[in-house]
mmCIF file of C-alpha atoms in Angstrom:
data_model
loop_
_atom_site.group_PDB
_atom_site.id
_atom_site.type_symbol
_atom_site.label_atom_id
_atom_site.label_comp_id
_atom_site.label_asym_id
_atom_site.label_seq_id
_atom_site.Cartn_x
_atom_site.Cartn_y
_atom_site.Cartn_z
ATOM 1 C CA ALA K 106 0.014 0.043 -0.035
ATOM 2 C CA ILE K 107 1.156 3.797 -0.586
ATOM 3 C CA GLN K 108 2.098 4.868 2.369
ATOM 4 C CA MET K 109 1.185 9.178 3.057
ATOM 5 C CA THR K 110 3.612 11.086 5.224
ATOM 6 C CA GLN K 111 1.986 14.573 6.281
ATOM 7 C CA SER K 112 4.224 17.381 7.806
ATOM 8 C CA PRO K 113 4.144 18.792 10.487
ATOM 9 C CA SER K 114 1.913 16.670 12.238
ATOM 10 C CA SER K 115 0.822 19.345 14.357
ATOM 11 C CA LEU K 116 1.251 23.186 14.091
ATOM 12 C CA SER K 117 0.040 26.406 16.135
ATOM 13 C CA ALA K 118 -1.017 29.463 14.144
ATOM 14 C CA SER K 119 -2.581 32.766 14.722
ATOM 15 C CA VAL K 120 -5.746 34.092 12.627
ATOM 16 C CA GLY K 121 -4.394 35.459 9.281
ATOM 17 C CA ASP K 122 -1.228 33.304 8.896
ATOM 18 C CA ARG K 123 -0.262 31.689 5.936
ATOM 19 C CA VAL K 124 -0.374 27.988 6.745
ATOM 20 C CA THR K 125 1.342 25.203 4.545
ATOM 21 C CA ILE K 126 0.898 21.504 4.916
ATOM 22 C CA THR K 127 2.815 19.009 3.499
ATOM 23 C CA CYS K 128 2.053 15.228 1.973
ATOM 24 C CA ARG K 129 4.655 13.166 0.770
ATOM 25 C CA ALA K 130 3.788 9.716 -0.916
ATOM 26 C CA SER K 131 5.908 6.780 -0.953
ATOM 27 C CA GLN K 132 5.568 6.298 -4.756
ATOM 28 C CA ASP K 133 4.503 8.353 -7.567
ATOM 29 C CA ILE K 134 0.746 9.170 -7.583
ATOM 30 C CA ARG K 135 0.685 11.589 -10.602
ATOM 31 C CA ASN K 136 -1.924 14.241 -9.397
ATOM 32 C CA GLU K 137 -4.558 11.622 -7.697
ATOM 33 C CA LEU K 138 -4.451 13.488 -4.452
ATOM 34 C CA ALA K 139 -7.263 14.777 -2.078
ATOM 35 C CA TRP K 140 -7.443 17.245 0.963
ATOM 36 C CA TYR K 141 -10.026 16.911 3.424
ATOM 37 C CA GLN K 142 -10.993 18.806 6.516
ATOM 38 C CA GLN K 143 -12.261 17.748 9.993
ATOM 39 C CA LYS K 144 -13.514 19.403 13.106
ATOM 40 C CA PRO K 145 -13.549 17.277 16.470
ATOM 41 C CA GLY K 146 -16.843 15.587 16.551
ATOM 42 C CA THR K 147 -17.822 15.917 13.123
ATOM 43 C CA ALA K 148 -17.240 14.089 9.877
ATOM 44 C CA PRO K 149 -14.349 15.061 7.354
ATOM 45 C CA LYS K 150 -14.990 17.733 4.612
ATOM 46 C CA HIS K 151 -13.913 17.146 1.450
ATOM 47 C CA LEU K 152 -11.352 20.216 0.244
ATOM 48 C CA ILE K 153 -9.479 19.629 -2.783
ATOM 49 C CA PHE K 154 -9.415 16.881 -5.401
ATOM 50 C CA ALA K 155 -6.634 16.208 -8.428
ATOM 51 C CA ALA K 156 -4.182 17.769 -6.269
ATOM 52 C CA SER K 157 -5.204 21.268 -6.994
ATOM 53 C CA ILE K 158 -9.067 21.535 -7.999
ATOM 54 C CA LEU K 159 -11.214 23.469 -4.770
ATOM 55 C CA GLN K 160 -14.539 21.484 -4.420
ATOM 56 C CA SER K 161 -17.088 23.551 -4.945
ATOM 57 C CA GLY K 162 -18.204 25.862 -2.016
ATOM 58 C CA VAL K 163 -14.579 25.816 -0.664
ATOM 59 C CA PRO K 164 -13.476 29.248 0.085
ATOM 60 C CA LEU K 165 -10.605 30.586 -2.017
ATOM 61 C CA ARG K 166 -8.015 30.887 0.450
ATOM 62 C CA PHE K 167 -7.392 27.641 0.198
ATOM 63 C CA SER K 168 -5.126 25.922 -2.450
ATOM 64 C CA GLY K 169 -3.554 22.824 -3.040
ATOM 65 C CA SER K 170 -0.407 21.948 -5.415
ATOM 66 C CA GLY K 171 2.136 19.377 -6.271
ATOM 67 C CA SER K 172 2.294 15.921 -8.400
ATOM 68 C CA GLY K 173 4.481 13.055 -8.120
ATOM 69 C CA THR K 174 5.410 12.532 -4.511
ATOM 70 C CA ASP K 175 5.386 15.695 -3.101
ATOM 71 C CA PHE K 176 2.150 17.976 -2.400
ATOM 72 C CA THR K 177 0.845 20.969 -0.084
ATOM 73 C CA LEU K 178 -2.111 22.368 1.471
ATOM 74 C CA THR K 179 -1.885 25.961 1.267
ATOM 75 C CA ILE K 180 -4.664 28.552 3.764
ATOM 76 C CA SER K 181 -3.359 31.967 2.669
ATOM 77 C CA SER K 182 -5.188 33.563 5.461
ATOM 78 C CA LEU K 183 -6.285 31.524 8.545
ATOM 79 C CA GLN K 184 -9.613 32.190 9.866
ATOM 80 C CA PRO K 185 -11.075 31.138 12.873
ATOM 81 C CA GLU K 186 -13.197 28.285 11.309
ATOM 82 C CA ASP K 187 -9.983 27.059 9.987
ATOM 83 C CA PHE K 188 -8.622 25.373 12.919
ATOM 84 C CA ALA K 189 -8.914 21.902 12.615
ATOM 85 C CA THR K 190 -7.439 18.438 11.572
ATOM 86 C CA TYR K 191 -6.087 18.346 7.457
ATOM 87 C CA TYR K 192 -5.732 15.025 6.000
ATOM 88 C CA CYS K 193 -4.368 14.086 2.429
ATOM 89 C CA LEU K 194 -5.487 10.934 0.809
ATOM 90 C CA GLN K 195 -4.509 9.353 -2.399
ATOM 91 C CA ASP K 196 -6.666 7.714 -4.840
ATOM 92 C CA TYR K 197 -3.678 6.518 -7.337
ATOM 93 C CA ASN K 198 -4.678 2.965 -6.557
ATOM 94 C CA TYR K 199 -6.268 0.804 -4.041
ATOM 95 C CA PRO K 200 -6.361 0.366 -1.321
ATOM 96 C CA ARG K 201 -6.883 4.269 -0.694
ATOM 97 C CA THR K 202 -4.586 5.642 2.001
ATOM 98 C CA PHE K 203 -4.878 8.732 4.028
ATOM 99 C CA GLY K 204 -1.836 10.690 5.827
ATOM 100 C CA GLN K 205 -1.657 10.743 9.686
ATOM 101 C CA GLY K 206 -3.202 13.907 10.144
ATOM 102 C CA THR K 207 -2.279 17.596 10.612
ATOM 103 C CA LYS K 208 -3.718 19.590 13.425
ATOM 104 C CA VAL K 209 -4.119 23.264 13.086
ATOM 105 C CA GLU K 210 -4.243 24.923 16.473
ATOM 106 C CA ILE K 211 -4.749 28.220 17.565
ATOM 107 C CA LYS K 212 -1.315 29.889 19.322
ATOM 108 C CA GLU A 109 -31.105 17.628 0.654
ATOM 109 C CA VAL A 110 -28.569 14.854 -0.067
ATOM 110 C CA GLN A 111 -28.611 12.610 3.583
ATOM 111 C CA VAL A 112 -26.161 9.828 4.415
ATOM 112 C CA VAL A 113 -27.146 8.345 7.596
ATOM 113 C CA GLU A 114 -25.196 5.127 9.031
ATOM 114 C CA SER A 115 -26.446 2.924 11.864
ATOM 115 C CA GLY A 116 -25.683 -0.751 13.475
ATOM 116 C CA GLY A 117 -22.836 0.182 15.317
ATOM 117 C CA ASP A 118 -23.000 -1.809 18.845
ATOM 118 C CA LEU A 119 -20.758 -3.215 21.340
ATOM 119 C CA VAL A 120 -19.432 -6.583 20.542
ATOM 120 C CA GLN A 121 -17.378 -9.281 21.755
ATOM 121 C CA PRO A 122 -14.008 -9.920 19.551
ATOM 122 C CA GLY A 123 -14.871 -13.071 16.876
ATOM 123 C CA GLU A 124 -18.480 -12.028 16.736
ATOM 124 C CA SER A 125 -20.073 -10.073 13.617
ATOM 125 C CA LEU A 126 -22.100 -6.910 13.181
ATOM 126 C CA ARG A 127 -23.452 -5.587 9.756
ATOM 127 C CA LEU A 128 -23.624 -1.493 9.880
ATOM 128 C CA SER A 129 -26.392 0.300 7.514
ATOM 129 C CA CYS A 130 -26.011 3.426 5.403
ATOM 130 C CA GLU A 131 -29.203 4.818 4.205
ATOM 131 C CA ALA A 132 -29.046 7.631 1.377
ATOM 132 C CA SER A 133 -31.512 10.229 0.006
ATOM 133 C CA GLY A 134 -31.616 13.255 -1.933
ATOM 134 C CA PHE A 135 -29.667 12.318 -4.992
ATOM 135 C CA THR A 136 -30.006 9.512 -7.277
ATOM 136 C CA PHE A 137 -27.956 6.540 -5.433
ATOM 137 C CA ASN A 138 -27.540 3.978 -7.837
ATOM 138 C CA SER A 139 -25.378 6.432 -9.926
ATOM 139 C CA PHE A 140 -22.643 6.996 -7.096
ATOM 140 C CA TRP A 141 -19.713 5.013 -5.702
ATOM 141 C CA MET A 142 -20.145 4.302 -2.221
ATOM 142 C CA THR A 143 -17.140 4.328 0.681
ATOM 143 C CA TRP A 144 -16.961 3.268 4.065
ATOM 144 C CA VAL A 145 -14.142 5.319 6.087
ATOM 145 C CA ARG A 146 -13.603 4.400 9.449
ATOM 146 C CA GLN A 147 -11.400 6.398 12.668
ATOM 147 C CA ILE A 148 -10.037 4.843 15.994
ATOM 148 C CA PRO A 149 -11.671 7.801 18.693
ATOM 149 C CA GLY A 150 -8.881 10.365 18.585
ATOM 150 C CA LYS A 151 -6.718 8.826 15.668
ATOM 151 C CA GLY A 152 -6.460 9.183 12.111
ATOM 152 C CA LEU A 153 -8.836 8.404 9.059
ATOM 153 C CA GLU A 154 -8.687 4.818 7.557
ATOM 154 C CA TRP A 155 -10.381 4.215 4.226
ATOM 155 C CA VAL A 156 -11.700 0.648 4.531
ATOM 156 C CA ALA A 157 -14.014 -0.174 1.461
ATOM 157 C CA ASN A 158 -15.580 0.857 -1.522
ATOM 158 C CA ILE A 159 -18.655 -0.539 -4.454
ATOM 159 C CA ASN A 160 -19.190 0.739 -7.466
ATOM 160 C CA GLN A 161 -22.898 1.736 -8.411
ATOM 161 C CA ASP A 162 -24.425 -1.670 -9.313
ATOM 162 C CA GLY A 163 -22.422 -3.712 -6.720
ATOM 163 C CA SER A 164 -19.969 -5.610 -9.303
ATOM 164 C CA VAL A 165 -17.123 -4.361 -7.880
ATOM 165 C CA GLN A 166 -15.686 -3.793 -4.411
ATOM 166 C CA ASN A 167 -12.027 -2.873 -2.749
ATOM 167 C CA TYR A 168 -10.983 -3.187 0.526
ATOM 168 C CA VAL A 169 -8.246 -2.368 2.675
ATOM 169 C CA ASP A 170 -6.130 -5.445 3.349
ATOM 170 C CA SER A 171 -6.773 -5.732 7.036
ATOM 171 C CA VAL A 172 -10.355 -6.235 6.533
ATOM 172 C CA LYS A 173 -9.945 -8.589 3.451
ATOM 173 C CA GLY A 174 -11.715 -11.659 3.707
ATOM 174 C CA ARG A 175 -13.526 -10.389 6.993
ATOM 175 C CA PHE A 176 -15.499 -7.340 5.994
ATOM 176 C CA THR A 177 -18.231 -7.578 2.758
ATOM 177 C CA ILE A 178 -19.351 -4.122 1.281
ATOM 178 C CA SER A 179 -22.468 -4.356 -0.301
ATOM 179 C CA ARG A 180 -25.474 -2.139 -1.636
ATOM 180 C CA ASP A 181 -29.596 -2.611 -2.101
ATOM 181 C CA ASN A 182 -30.195 0.374 -5.126
ATOM 182 C CA VAL A 183 -34.098 -0.403 -4.290
ATOM 183 C CA LYS A 184 -33.853 0.605 -0.589
ATOM 184 C CA ASN A 185 -30.910 3.146 -1.251
ATOM 185 C CA SER A 186 -28.352 1.735 1.154
ATOM 186 C CA VAL A 187 -25.026 0.151 1.232
ATOM 187 C CA TYR A 188 -24.163 -2.063 3.912
ATOM 188 C CA LEU A 189 -20.533 -3.358 5.481
ATOM 189 C CA GLN A 190 -20.845 -6.732 6.940
ATOM 190 C CA MET A 191 -18.399 -7.174 9.321
ATOM 191 C CA THR A 192 -17.074 -10.800 10.693
ATOM 192 C CA SER A 193 -14.666 -12.159 12.990
ATOM 193 C CA LEU A 194 -14.132 -8.784 14.755
ATOM 194 C CA ARG A 195 -11.227 -7.780 16.534
ATOM 195 C CA VAL A 196 -10.343 -5.634 18.602
ATOM 196 C CA GLU A 197 -8.207 -3.104 16.428
ATOM 197 C CA ASP A 198 -11.797 -2.612 14.260
ATOM 198 C CA THR A 199 -13.000 -0.421 16.908
ATOM 199 C CA ALA A 200 -13.431 2.749 15.612
ATOM 200 C CA VAL A 201 -16.134 5.469 14.495
ATOM 201 C CA TYR A 202 -17.256 4.141 10.569
ATOM 202 C CA PHE A 203 -18.512 6.753 8.481
ATOM 203 C CA CYS A 204 -20.103 6.025 4.824
ATOM 204 C CA ALA A 205 -19.602 8.796 2.182
ATOM 205 C CA ARG A 206 -20.651 9.276 -1.201
ATOM 206 C CA ASP A 207 -18.042 9.411 -4.044
ATOM 207 C CA SER A 208 -18.763 11.929 -6.571
ATOM 208 C CA THR A 209 -15.801 10.436 -9.293
ATOM 209 C CA TYR A 210 -14.778 13.272 -11.127
ATOM 210 C CA ARG A 211 -13.469 12.284 -14.605
ATOM 211 C CA GLU A 212 -10.752 14.248 -16.763
ATOM 212 C CA ASN A 213 -9.515 12.670 -19.552
ATOM 213 C CA SER A 214 -8.714 9.197 -18.598
ATOM 214 C CA ARG A 215 -8.386 9.331 -14.830
ATOM 215 C CA TYR A 216 -10.676 9.353 -11.956
ATOM 216 C CA TYR A 217 -10.308 11.298 -9.153
ATOM 217 C CA ASP A 218 -12.451 10.395 -5.686
ATOM 218 C CA ARG A 219 -14.652 12.864 -4.246
ATOM 219 C CA PHE A 220 -16.013 12.114 -0.840
ATOM 220 C CA ASP A 221 -18.208 14.777 -0.630
ATOM 221 C CA PHE A 222 -20.981 13.703 1.793
ATOM 222 C CA TRP A 223 -20.933 11.760 4.641
ATOM 223 C CA GLY A 224 -22.830 10.837 7.371
ATOM 224 C CA GLN A 225 -22.282 10.888 11.314
ATOM 225 C CA GLY A 226 -20.529 8.165 11.551
ATOM 226 C CA THR A 227 -21.569 4.754 13.601
ATOM 227 C CA LEU A 228 -19.281 3.424 16.616
ATOM 228 C CA VAL A 229 -18.253 -0.034 16.637
ATOM 229 C CA THR A 230 -16.648 -1.219 19.814
ATOM 230 C CA VAL A 231 -15.119 -4.448 20.207
ATOM 231 C CA SER A 232 -14.099 -5.711 23.755
ATOM 232 C CA SER A 233 -14.466 -8.762 25.959
#
């Protein structure tokens, strides 16, 4: 199975900060990567697919980039509602695999 | 309004079986792949299984192959996860999600766009 490694595991940031989360795949997955946001006690929310395409309704401060093995999720100006845990997910092959998550906390 | 509602979670002993259900509404159910994802409380997400629109294709994570079976009933707009030989490490919240697969050229991209609230499975003696 393809291993997905996110970094950092957690970070502290302030409202208005630019935040970048990275995800590395153990093999080339082209651009077949998605990002999800999860808040405590709720189901994940889909943010980005095909590494860089924003799901409908997702704020433009979110962006994704990368291809091959290295990917990033960037929040250009962190808002109070963005404090959550973020997961990458490869959909290049089966079984689908998630990264371990990155928790974004309030500084 | 699109809705996905899981049920069937329970406390069971190791080795026992359990069937989870996921009832969908608000969309044309037989046009979408459906997926199960689980989460150990306080831990990360794990993709478990998916099934195609007519139920003819299923995929599983290795740790559940041979023990779990995903199926669907397009008349009842429901997808199921039959779990047998349950282990302590299967303890988790199980989420059901719709997959709005996006096709571009020859590639297909998963989009788990609607999720249920999850149902808790606890395996303990």
